[in-house]
Coordinates of N, CA and C and ligand atoms in Angstrom, one line a residue:
M28 N 0.6 -1.4 0.2 CA -0.3 -0.2 0.0 C 1.1 1.5 -0.3
K29 N 0.1 2.1 -1.0 CA 1.2 2.9 -1.2 C 0.1 4.8 -1.8
L30 N 0.5 5.4 0.0 CA -0.5 6.3 0.0 C 0.1 7.6 0.2
I31 N -0.6 8.3 0.4 CA -0.1 10.0 0.7 C -1.0 10.5 1.6
L32 N -1.1 11.2 2.2 CA -2.1 11.4 3.4 C -2.2 13.0 3.5
L33 N -2.5 13.6 2.7 CA -2.8 14.9 2.7 C -4.2 15.9 4.0
G34 N -3.9 17.0 4.2 CA -4.6 18.0 4.6 C -3.9 18.9 6.1
P35 N -4.7 19.8 6.3 CA -4.0 20.7 7.2 C -3.5 20.3 8.4
P36 N -2.9 21.5 8.8 CA -2.5 21.8 10.3 C -3.4 21.5 11.2
G37 N -3.6 20.4 12.4 CA -4.2 20.1 12.9 C -5.5 19.4 12.5
A38 N -5.6 18.8 11.4 CA -6.6 17.6 11.1 C -6.6 16.3 11.7
G39 N -5.4 15.9 12.0 CA -5.4 14.7 12.7 C -4.7 13.9 12.1
K40 N -3.7 14.2 10.6 CA -3.1 13.7 10.0 C -1.8 12.5 10.3
G41 N -1.4 13.2 11.7 CA -0.2 11.9 12.6 C -1.4 11.5 13.2
T42 N -1.9 11.3 13.7 CA -2.2 10.2 14.4 C -2.9 9.0 13.3
Q43 N -4.2 9.5 12.3 CA -4.4 9.0 11.1 C -3.0 7.8 10.7
A44 N -2.2 8.7 10.6 CA -0.7 7.6 10.1 C -0.4 6.8 10.8
Q45 N -0.1 6.8 12.2 CA 0.1 6.0 12.7 C -0.8 5.0 12.6
R46 N -2.3 5.5 13.0 CA -3.0 3.8 13.0 C -3.1 3.3 11.5
L47 N -2.5 3.8 10.1 CA -2.2 2.7 9.1 C -1.0 2.2 9.4
V48 N -0.1 2.6 10.0 CA 1.5 1.7 10.1 C 1.1 0.5 11.0
D49 N -0.1 0.7 12.2 CA 0.3 -0.4 12.4 C -1.2 -1.3 12.2
K50 N -1.9 -1.0 11.0 CA -3.0 -1.3 10.3 C -2.1 -2.3 9.0
Y51 N -0.7 -1.2 8.5 CA -0.9 -2.2 7.4 C 1.0 -2.7 7.8
G52 N 1.4 -2.7 8.6 CA 2.6 -3.0 8.6 C 3.7 -1.9 7.6
I53 N 3.2 -0.7 7.3 CA 3.8 -0.2 6.4 C 4.7 1.4 7.2
P54 N 5.9 1.4 6.5 CA 6.2 3.0 7.8 C 5.4 4.3 7.0
Q55 N 5.7 5.4 8.3 CA 5.1 6.6 8.2 C 6.4 7.4 7.6
L56 N 6.4 8.0 6.2 CA 7.6 8.5 6.0 C 7.2 10.4 5.9
S57 N 7.2 11.3 7.7 CA 6.6 12.5 7.7 C 7.9 13.1 8.0
T58 N 7.8 14.2 6.7 CA 9.2 14.6 6.6 C 9.0 15.9 7.3
G59 N 8.3 16.2 8.2 CA 8.2 16.9 9.5 C 9.2 15.9 10.5
D60 N 8.4 15.0 11.0 CA 9.9 13.6 11.8 C 11.5 14.2 11.2
M61 N 11.6 14.0 10.0 CA 12.4 13.9 9.5 C 13.7 15.0 10.3
L62 N 12.9 16.2 9.4 CA 13.5 17.7 9.4 C 13.7 18.3 11.1
R63 N 13.0 16.8 12.1 CA 13.1 17.7 13.7 C 14.3 16.8 14.1
A64 N 14.6 15.5 13.7 CA 15.0 15.0 13.9 C 16.8 15.1 13.1
A65 N 16.7 15.6 12.4 CA 18.3 16.2 11.4 C 17.8 17.9 12.1
A66 N 17.5 18.1 13.2 CA 17.6 19.9 13.6 C 17.7 19.2 15.2
A67 N 17.6 18.2 15.6 CA 18.0 17.8 17.1 C 19.5 16.8 17.2
A68 N 19.7 16.5 15.9 CA 20.9 16.0 15.5 C 22.2 17.3 15.1
G69 N 21.4 18.0 14.6 CA 22.5 19.7 14.4 C 22.8 19.5 12.6
T70 N 22.8 18.9 12.5 CA 23.1 18.7 10.7 C 23.0 20.4 10.3
D71 N 23.8 20.5 9.8 CA 23.5 21.5 8.4 C 22.2 22.3 8.0
I72 N 21.5 21.2 7.7 CA 20.2 21.5 7.2 C 19.2 21.4 7.9
G73 N 19.6 20.4 9.1 CA 18.8 20.6 10.2 C 18.4 22.1 10.8
L74 N 19.8 22.0 10.8 CA 19.9 23.5 11.7 C 18.9 24.5 11.2
R75 N 19.3 24.8 9.3 CA 18.7 25.5 8.8 C 17.1 25.6 8.3
A76 N 16.8 24.3 8.7 CA 14.9 23.9 8.3 C 14.7 24.4 9.9
K77 N 15.2 24.1 11.0 CA 14.5 24.3 12.3 C 14.7 26.1 11.8
A78 N 15.1 27.5 12.0 CA 14.5 28.5 12.0 C 13.7 28.8 11.2
I79 N 13.2 28.1 9.6 CA 12.2 28.3 8.9 C 10.8 27.4 9.3
M80 N 10.9 26.3 10.0 CA 10.2 25.4 10.9 C 9.5 26.4 11.8
D81 N 10.5 27.0 12.9 CA 9.8 28.1 13.8 C 9.1 29.3 13.1
R82 N 8.9 29.9 12.3 CA 8.4 30.8 11.4 C 7.1 30.4 10.5
G83 N 7.0 29.1 11.2 CA 5.7 28.2 10.1 C 5.9 28.1 8.7
E84 N 7.2 28.5 7.7 CA 7.1 28.8 6.5 C 7.8 27.5 6.5
L85 N 7.8 27.3 5.3 CA 8.4 25.9 4.1 C 9.6 25.5 3.7
V86 N 10.5 24.6 4.1 CA 11.8 24.3 3.4 C 11.6 24.2 2.2
P87 N 13.0 24.7 1.0 CA 13.1 24.7 -0.1 C 13.0 23.8 -0.3
D88 N 12.0 23.4 -1.6 CA 11.5 22.3 -2.3 C 12.7 21.0 -2.6
D89 N 13.4 22.1 -3.3 CA 14.9 21.1 -3.9 C 15.1 20.2 -1.8
I90 N 15.4 20.6 -1.0 CA 15.9 19.9 0.5 C 14.9 19.3 0.1
M91 N 14.0 19.4 0.1 CA 12.6 18.0 0.6 C 13.0 16.8 0.2
V92 N 12.8 17.4 -1.6 CA 12.3 16.4 -2.8 C 13.8 15.4 -2.5
E93 N 15.0 15.9 -2.3 CA 16.5 14.9 -1.8 C 16.1 14.0 -1.0
I94 N 15.5 14.8 0.5 CA 15.3 13.6 1.4 C 14.5 12.6 1.3
I95 N 12.8 13.1 0.5 CA 12.6 11.7 0.6 C 12.9 11.3 -0.6
A96 N 13.4 11.4 -1.4 CA 13.9 10.5 -2.4 C 15.0 9.9 -1.7
E97 N 15.7 10.2 -0.6 CA 16.9 9.4 0.2 C 16.3 7.9 0.3
R98 N 14.6 8.6 1.5 CA 14.0 8.0 2.2 C 13.0 7.0 1.5
I99 N 12.9 7.4 0.5 CA 11.9 6.2 -0.2 C 12.5 5.3 -1.2
D100 N 14.0 5.3 -0.9 CA 15.5 4.3 -1.6 C 15.6 3.5 0.1
Q101 N 15.0 3.5 0.6 CA 15.3 2.4 2.0 C 14.4 1.2 2.3
P102 N 15.4 0.0 2.2 CA 14.4 -1.1 2.2 C 13.1 -1.6 2.1
D103 N 13.1 -0.3 3.4 CA 11.6 -1.1 4.7 C 10.5 -0.4 3.5
T104 N 11.1 0.5 2.5 CA 9.5 0.8 1.7 C 8.9 0.5 0.8
A105 N 9.6 -1.3 0.9 CA 9.6 -2.0 0.2 C 8.2 -2.5 -0.4
R106 N 6.9 -2.8 0.3 CA 5.6 -3.7 0.4 C 4.9 -2.1 0.7
G107 N 5.3 -0.8 1.0 CA 4.3 0.4 0.7 C 5.4 1.4 1.7
F108 N 4.5 2.5 1.4 CA 5.3 3.9 2.8 C 3.2 4.5 2.7
I109 N 3.7 5.1 4.0 CA 2.4 6.5 3.8 C 3.1 8.0 4.4
L110 N 3.2 8.6 2.9 CA 4.1 10.1 2.6 C 3.1 10.7 3.9
D111 N 3.4 11.5 5.2 CA 2.6 12.5 5.6 C 3.5 13.6 5.5
G112 N 2.9 14.6 5.3 CA 3.3 16.3 5.5 C 4.8 16.4 4.2
F113 N 4.3 15.6 2.8 CA 4.9 16.0 1.7 C 4.3 14.9 0.7
P114 N 3.8 15.4 -0.4 CA 4.3 16.8 -1.2 C 3.4 17.9 -0.3
R115 N 4.4 18.5 -0.2 CA 3.1 20.1 0.0 C 3.2 21.5 -0.4
T116 N 4.2 21.3 -1.8 CA 3.9 22.3 -3.0 C 4.0 21.7 -4.4
V117 N 2.8 22.1 -5.1 CA 3.1 21.3 -6.0 C 4.4 21.4 -7.2
A118 N 4.9 22.0 -6.7 CA 6.7 21.5 -7.3 C 7.0 20.3 -6.8
Q119 N 6.9 19.9 -5.5 CA 6.8 18.9 -5.0 C 6.3 17.9 -5.8
A120 N 4.7 17.6 -5.5 CA 3.9 16.8 -6.4 C 4.9 16.3 -7.4
E121 N 4.9 17.1 -7.7 CA 5.5 17.0 -9.7 C 6.8 16.2 -9.6
A122 N 7.9 16.8 -8.9 CA 8.7 15.5 -8.8 C 8.9 14.8 -8.4
L123 N 8.0 14.3 -7.5 CA 7.2 12.8 -6.4 C 7.1 12.6 -7.9
D124 N 6.1 12.6 -8.9 CA 5.6 12.1 -9.6 C 7.0 11.8 -10.3
K125 N 8.0 12.7 -10.9 CA 9.0 12.0 -11.3 C 9.6 10.3 -10.8
L126 N 10.1 11.2 -9.8 CA 10.8 10.3 -9.0 C 10.6 9.1 -9.0
L127 N 8.7 8.4 -8.8 CA 8.1 7.7 -8.3 C 8.4 7.0 -9.8
E128 N 8.1 7.3 -10.9 CA 7.9 7.0 -12.4 C 9.1 6.7 -12.6
S129 N 10.4 7.1 -12.2 CA 11.9 6.4 -12.4 C 11.8 5.5 -11.6
R130 N 11.4 5.0 -10.6 CA 11.7 4.0 -9.2 C 10.5 3.4 -9.9
G131 N 9.5 3.1 -10.8 CA 8.4 2.2 -11.4 C 7.4 1.5 -10.6
I132 N 7.5 2.6 -9.3 CA 6.6 2.9 -8.3 C 5.1 3.5 -8.7
S133 N 4.1 3.0 -8.1 CA 2.9 3.9 -8.0 C 1.9 3.6 -6.8
L134 N 1.7 4.7 -7.1 CA 0.7 5.2 -5.8 C -0.5 4.5 -6.2
D135 N -1.1 3.9 -5.1 CA -2.5 3.3 -4.7 C -3.3 4.5 -3.8
A136 N -3.3 5.8 -3.7 CA -4.3 6.4 -3.0 C -3.8 7.4 -2.6
V137 N -4.2 8.8 -2.5 CA -3.9 9.8 -2.2 C -5.1 10.6 -1.0
V138 N -5.0 10.2 0.5 CA -6.3 10.7 0.7 C -6.0 11.8 1.4
E139 N -7.1 12.6 1.4 CA -7.1 14.1 1.8 C -7.9 14.5 3.1
I140 N -7.8 14.9 4.5 CA -8.8 14.8 5.7 C -9.4 16.1 5.5
A141 N -10.2 16.5 4.9 CA -10.8 17.4 5.5 C -11.1 18.1 6.5
V142 N -11.1 19.3 6.7 CA -11.2 20.0 7.9 C -11.8 21.8 7.3
D143 N -12.5 21.8 8.3 CA -12.7 23.5 7.9 C -12.2 24.6 8.8
E144 N -11.7 25.6 8.3 CA -10.5 26.1 9.2 C -11.1 27.1 10.1
Q145 N -12.0 27.2 10.7 CA -12.5 27.6 11.7 C -12.2 26.5 12.6
E146 N -12.6 24.7 12.7 CA -12.4 24.4 13.3 C -11.3 24.3 13.4
L147 N -10.4 24.6 12.6 CA -8.9 23.6 12.2 C -8.3 25.2 13.9
I148 N -9.2 26.0 13.4 CA -8.4 27.2 14.3 C -8.6 26.6 15.8
K149 N -9.9 26.9 16.1 CA -10.5 26.1 17.5 C -9.4 25.0 17.8
R150 N -9.4 24.1 16.6 CA -8.6 22.6 17.8 C -6.9 23.0 18.2
I151 N -6.4 24.2 17.3 CA -5.1 24.2 17.5 C -4.9 25.4 18.5
A152 N -6.1 26.1 19.4 CA -5.6 27.1 20.5 C -5.7 26.6 21.5
T153 N -6.5 25.2 21.7 CA -6.6 24.0 22.3 C -5.6 24.0 22.8
R154 N -5.2 23.1 21.3 CA -3.4 22.6 21.5 C -2.6 23.7 22.2
A155 N -2.4 24.4 21.6 CA -1.9 25.3 22.7 C -1.4 26.1 23.2
K156 N -2.7 25.9 24.2 CA -3.0 26.3 25.7 C -2.6 25.6 26.2
E157 N -3.3 24.1 25.8 CA -2.7 22.8 26.4 C -0.8 22.6 27.1
M158 N -0.5 23.6 26.2 CA 1.2 23.1 25.8 C 1.5 24.2 26.3
G159 N 0.6 25.4 26.9 CA 2.1 26.9 27.3 C 2.5 27.3 26.6
G160 N 1.6 27.7 25.0 CA 2.2 28.2 24.4 C 2.5 29.6 24.1
S161 N 3.0 30.8 23.3 CA 3.6 32.1 23.2 C 2.8 32.2 22.5
R162 N 3.0 34.1 22.5 CA 2.7 34.4 20.9 C 3.7 34.6 20.4
G163 N 4.4 33.8 19.3 CA 5.6 33.5 18.7 C 5.0 32.5 17.9
D164 N 4.3 31.6 19.1 CA 3.9 30.6 18.6 C 2.3 30.3 18.4
D165 N 1.6 31.5 17.9 CA 0.6 32.2 18.1 C 0.5 32.9 16.1
D166 N 1.8 33.4 16.1 CA 2.1 34.0 14.8 C 2.8 33.1 14.0
A167 N 3.4 31.5 14.3 CA 4.1 30.5 13.4 C 2.4 29.2 12.9
T168 N 1.1 29.5 13.9 CA 0.4 28.9 13.8 C -0.8 30.0 12.5
A169 N -0.7 30.9 12.5 CA -1.5 31.9 11.9 C -0.5 31.0 10.1
K170 N 0.3 31.2 10.2 CA 1.6 31.9 9.2 C 1.3 29.8 8.4
R171 N 1.1 29.2 9.2 CA 1.1 27.4 9.1 C 0.2 27.8 8.4
L172 N -1.2 27.7 8.5 CA -2.8 28.2 8.0 C -2.1 28.4 6.7
E173 N -1.4 29.5 6.7 CA -2.0 30.6 5.6 C -0.8 29.7 4.2
V174 N 0.4 29.4 5.0 CA 1.7 28.8 3.8 C 0.0 27.6 2.9
Y175 N -0.2 26.8 4.4 CA -1.5 25.8 3.5 C -2.0 25.8 3.3
R176 N -3.1 26.9 2.4 CA -3.9 27.5 2.0 C -3.3 27.7 0.3
K177 N -2.4 28.9 0.4 CA -1.7 29.1 -0.4 C -0.9 28.2 -1.2
Q178 N 0.0 27.2 -0.7 CA 1.0 26.8 -1.7 C 0.1 24.9 -1.2
T179 N -0.3 24.9 -0.3 CA -0.6 23.3 -0.1 C -1.6 23.0 -0.5
A180 N -3.1 23.6 -0.6 CA -4.3 23.5 -0.5 C -4.4 22.7 -2.6
P181 N -3.4 23.4 -3.3 CA -3.4 23.0 -4.9 C -2.4 21.9 -5.0
V182 N -2.4 20.9 -3.7 CA -1.6 19.6 -4.2 C -2.6 19.2 -4.3
S183 N -4.2 19.2 -3.6 CA -5.2 18.0 -4.3 C -5.5 18.2 -4.8
E184 N -5.5 19.3 -5.8 CA -6.0 19.3 -6.9 C -5.4 18.9 -7.8
H185 N -3.4 19.4 -7.5 CA -3.0 18.1 -8.6 C -3.4 16.9 -8.7
Y186 N -3.9 16.1 -7.6 CA -4.0 14.6 -7.5 C -6.0 14.2 -8.4
G187 N -5.9 15.3 -7.9 CA -8.2 15.4 -8.3 C -8.2 15.2 -9.7
A188 N -6.6 15.6 -10.8 CA -6.8 16.1 -11.5 C -6.4 14.8 -12.3
K189 N -5.6 13.8 -11.2 CA -5.4 12.7 -11.9 C -6.1 11.8 -11.9
G190 N -6.9 12.1 -10.9 CA -8.2 10.8 -10.4 C -7.5 9.8 -9.4
M191 N -7.5 10.9 -8.7 CA -6.6 9.6 -7.6 C -7.3 10.4 -6.4
L192 N -7.6 11.2 -6.0 CA -7.9 12.2 -4.5 C -9.2 10.8 -4.5
R193 N -8.9 11.0 -3.1 CA -10.1 10.3 -2.1 C -10.1 11.3 -0.5
R194 N -11.4 12.4 -0.8 CA -11.3 13.4 0.2 C -12.3 12.3 1.7
V195 N -12.4 12.5 2.8 CA -12.7 12.0 3.7 C -13.2 13.1 4.9
N196 N -14.0 13.2 5.5 CA -14.3 14.3 6.4 C -14.1 14.1 7.6
G197 N -13.1 15.1 8.0 CA -12.4 15.2 8.9 C -13.0 15.9 10.1
M198 N -13.7 16.3 10.0 CA -15.1 17.1 11.0 C -15.4 15.7 12.6
G199 N -15.2 14.6 12.3 CA -15.8 14.2 13.4 C -14.3 13.4 14.8
T200 N -14.5 12.8 15.2 CA -14.0 12.0 16.1 C -12.6 10.7 15.2
M201 N -11.7 11.0 15.9 CA -10.3 10.6 15.1 C -10.9 9.1 14.7
D202 N -12.0 8.2 15.7 CA -12.2 6.4 15.2 C -13.0 7.2 14.1
E203 N -14.0 7.7 13.6 CA -14.6 8.2 12.9 C -14.6 8.5 11.6
V204 N -12.9 9.1 11.8 CA -12.2 9.6 10.1 C -11.5 8.2 10.2
T205 N -10.6 7.2 11.0 CA -10.3 6.4 10.7 C -10.6 5.7 9.7
A206 N -12.3 5.0 10.5 CA -13.4 4.1 9.5 C -13.7 4.9 8.6
L207 N -13.5 6.1 8.1 CA -13.4 6.9 6.7 C -12.5 6.6 5.6
I208 N -11.7 6.7 6.5 CA -10.0 6.3 5.3 C -10.3 4.8 5.6
D209 N -10.7 3.5 6.4 CA -10.2 2.2 5.9 C -11.7 2.1 4.7
A210 N -12.6 2.6 4.7 CA -13.9 2.6 3.9 C -13.0 2.6 1.9
H211 N -12.8 3.8 2.4 CA -11.4 3.8 1.1 C -10.5 3.1 0.7
L212 N -9.8 2.4 1.7 CA -8.0 1.6 1.4 C -8.9 0.5 1.5
R213 N -9.8 -0.5 2.4 CA -9.7 -2.0 2.5 C -10.8 -2.0 0.9
P214 N -10.7 -1.8 -0.4 CA -10.9 -2.2 -0.8 C -10.1 -2.3 -2.5
L215 N -9.1 -1.5 -2.1 CA -7.6 -1.7 -2.5 C -7.3 -2.8 -2.1
V216 N -6.8 -2.9 -0.6 CA -6.3 -4.2 -0.3 C -7.0 -5.7 -1.1
E217 N -8.2 -5.7 -0.7 CA -8.9 -6.9 -1.0 C -9.1 -6.8 -2.6
A218 N -8.7 -5.9 -3.6 CA -8.7 -5.8 -4.7 C -7.4 -7.0 -5.8
Ligands
AMP594 P1 5.0 19.0 10.4 O1 5.6 18.0 11.2 O2 4.4 18.2 9.2 O3 3.6 19.9 10.6 O4 6.2 20.0 9.5 C1 7.0 20.6 10.4 C2 7.3 22.0 9.9 O5 8.1 20.8 8.8 C3 6.3 22.9 9.1 O6 5.6 23.5 9.0 C4 7.3 23.0 7.4 O7 7.7 24.3 8.1 C5 8.8 22.1 7.7 N1 7.9 20.7 6.2 C6 7.7 19.6 6.6 N2 7.6 19.0 5.8 C7 8.2 19.6 4.9 C8 7.8 19.9 3.2 N3 7.0 18.8 2.6 N4 7.7 20.7 2.5 C9 8.5 22.3 3.7 N5 8.6 22.1 4.6 C10 8.5 21.4 5.1

């Protein structure tokens, strides 16, 4: 099973990705996690990425494509993978198309968890309060949502035009969203 999970920040992508890992036994390739690990390790790319991430902006496409190409080439992706947080721009989606094609890999599905913006703002504010967030965090959150709207939302259209997009309503509980995703993926496994 080779999947892309799309959705705005706060849509519950990480939780759903983890459930898919458990269900299908395939790795979650989270570019956010990879960048945070690189920052914690103090690598050159990691340190450059950290400043960009703290502002809620996007790390340049060429760096992201290189990171994901290296990760997809690891042997644990042979049976499949869940891309979480990538692609985040149309340029990344186009680069991914080429990368997969050159390796003879085809995607099974692109699942988008759709949540309306008012609900996202509420969820993110609740989470920030629980974690004792600062004003700077609020600014980064607003920036993240704006970046999503402008740069990442068009990625859905990229896959929609290819007839690959499966949109699920992300407004319900985590379990309800899991069930909706499952309804899309089960037929692919049984096919
Ligand atoms: P995430 O954990 O997916 O929300 O990612 C955290 C941050 O990492 C994002 O706000 C971006 O700054 C950066 N990032 C993660 N994935 C990408 C990507 N595919 N392209 C650009 N920046 C990314």
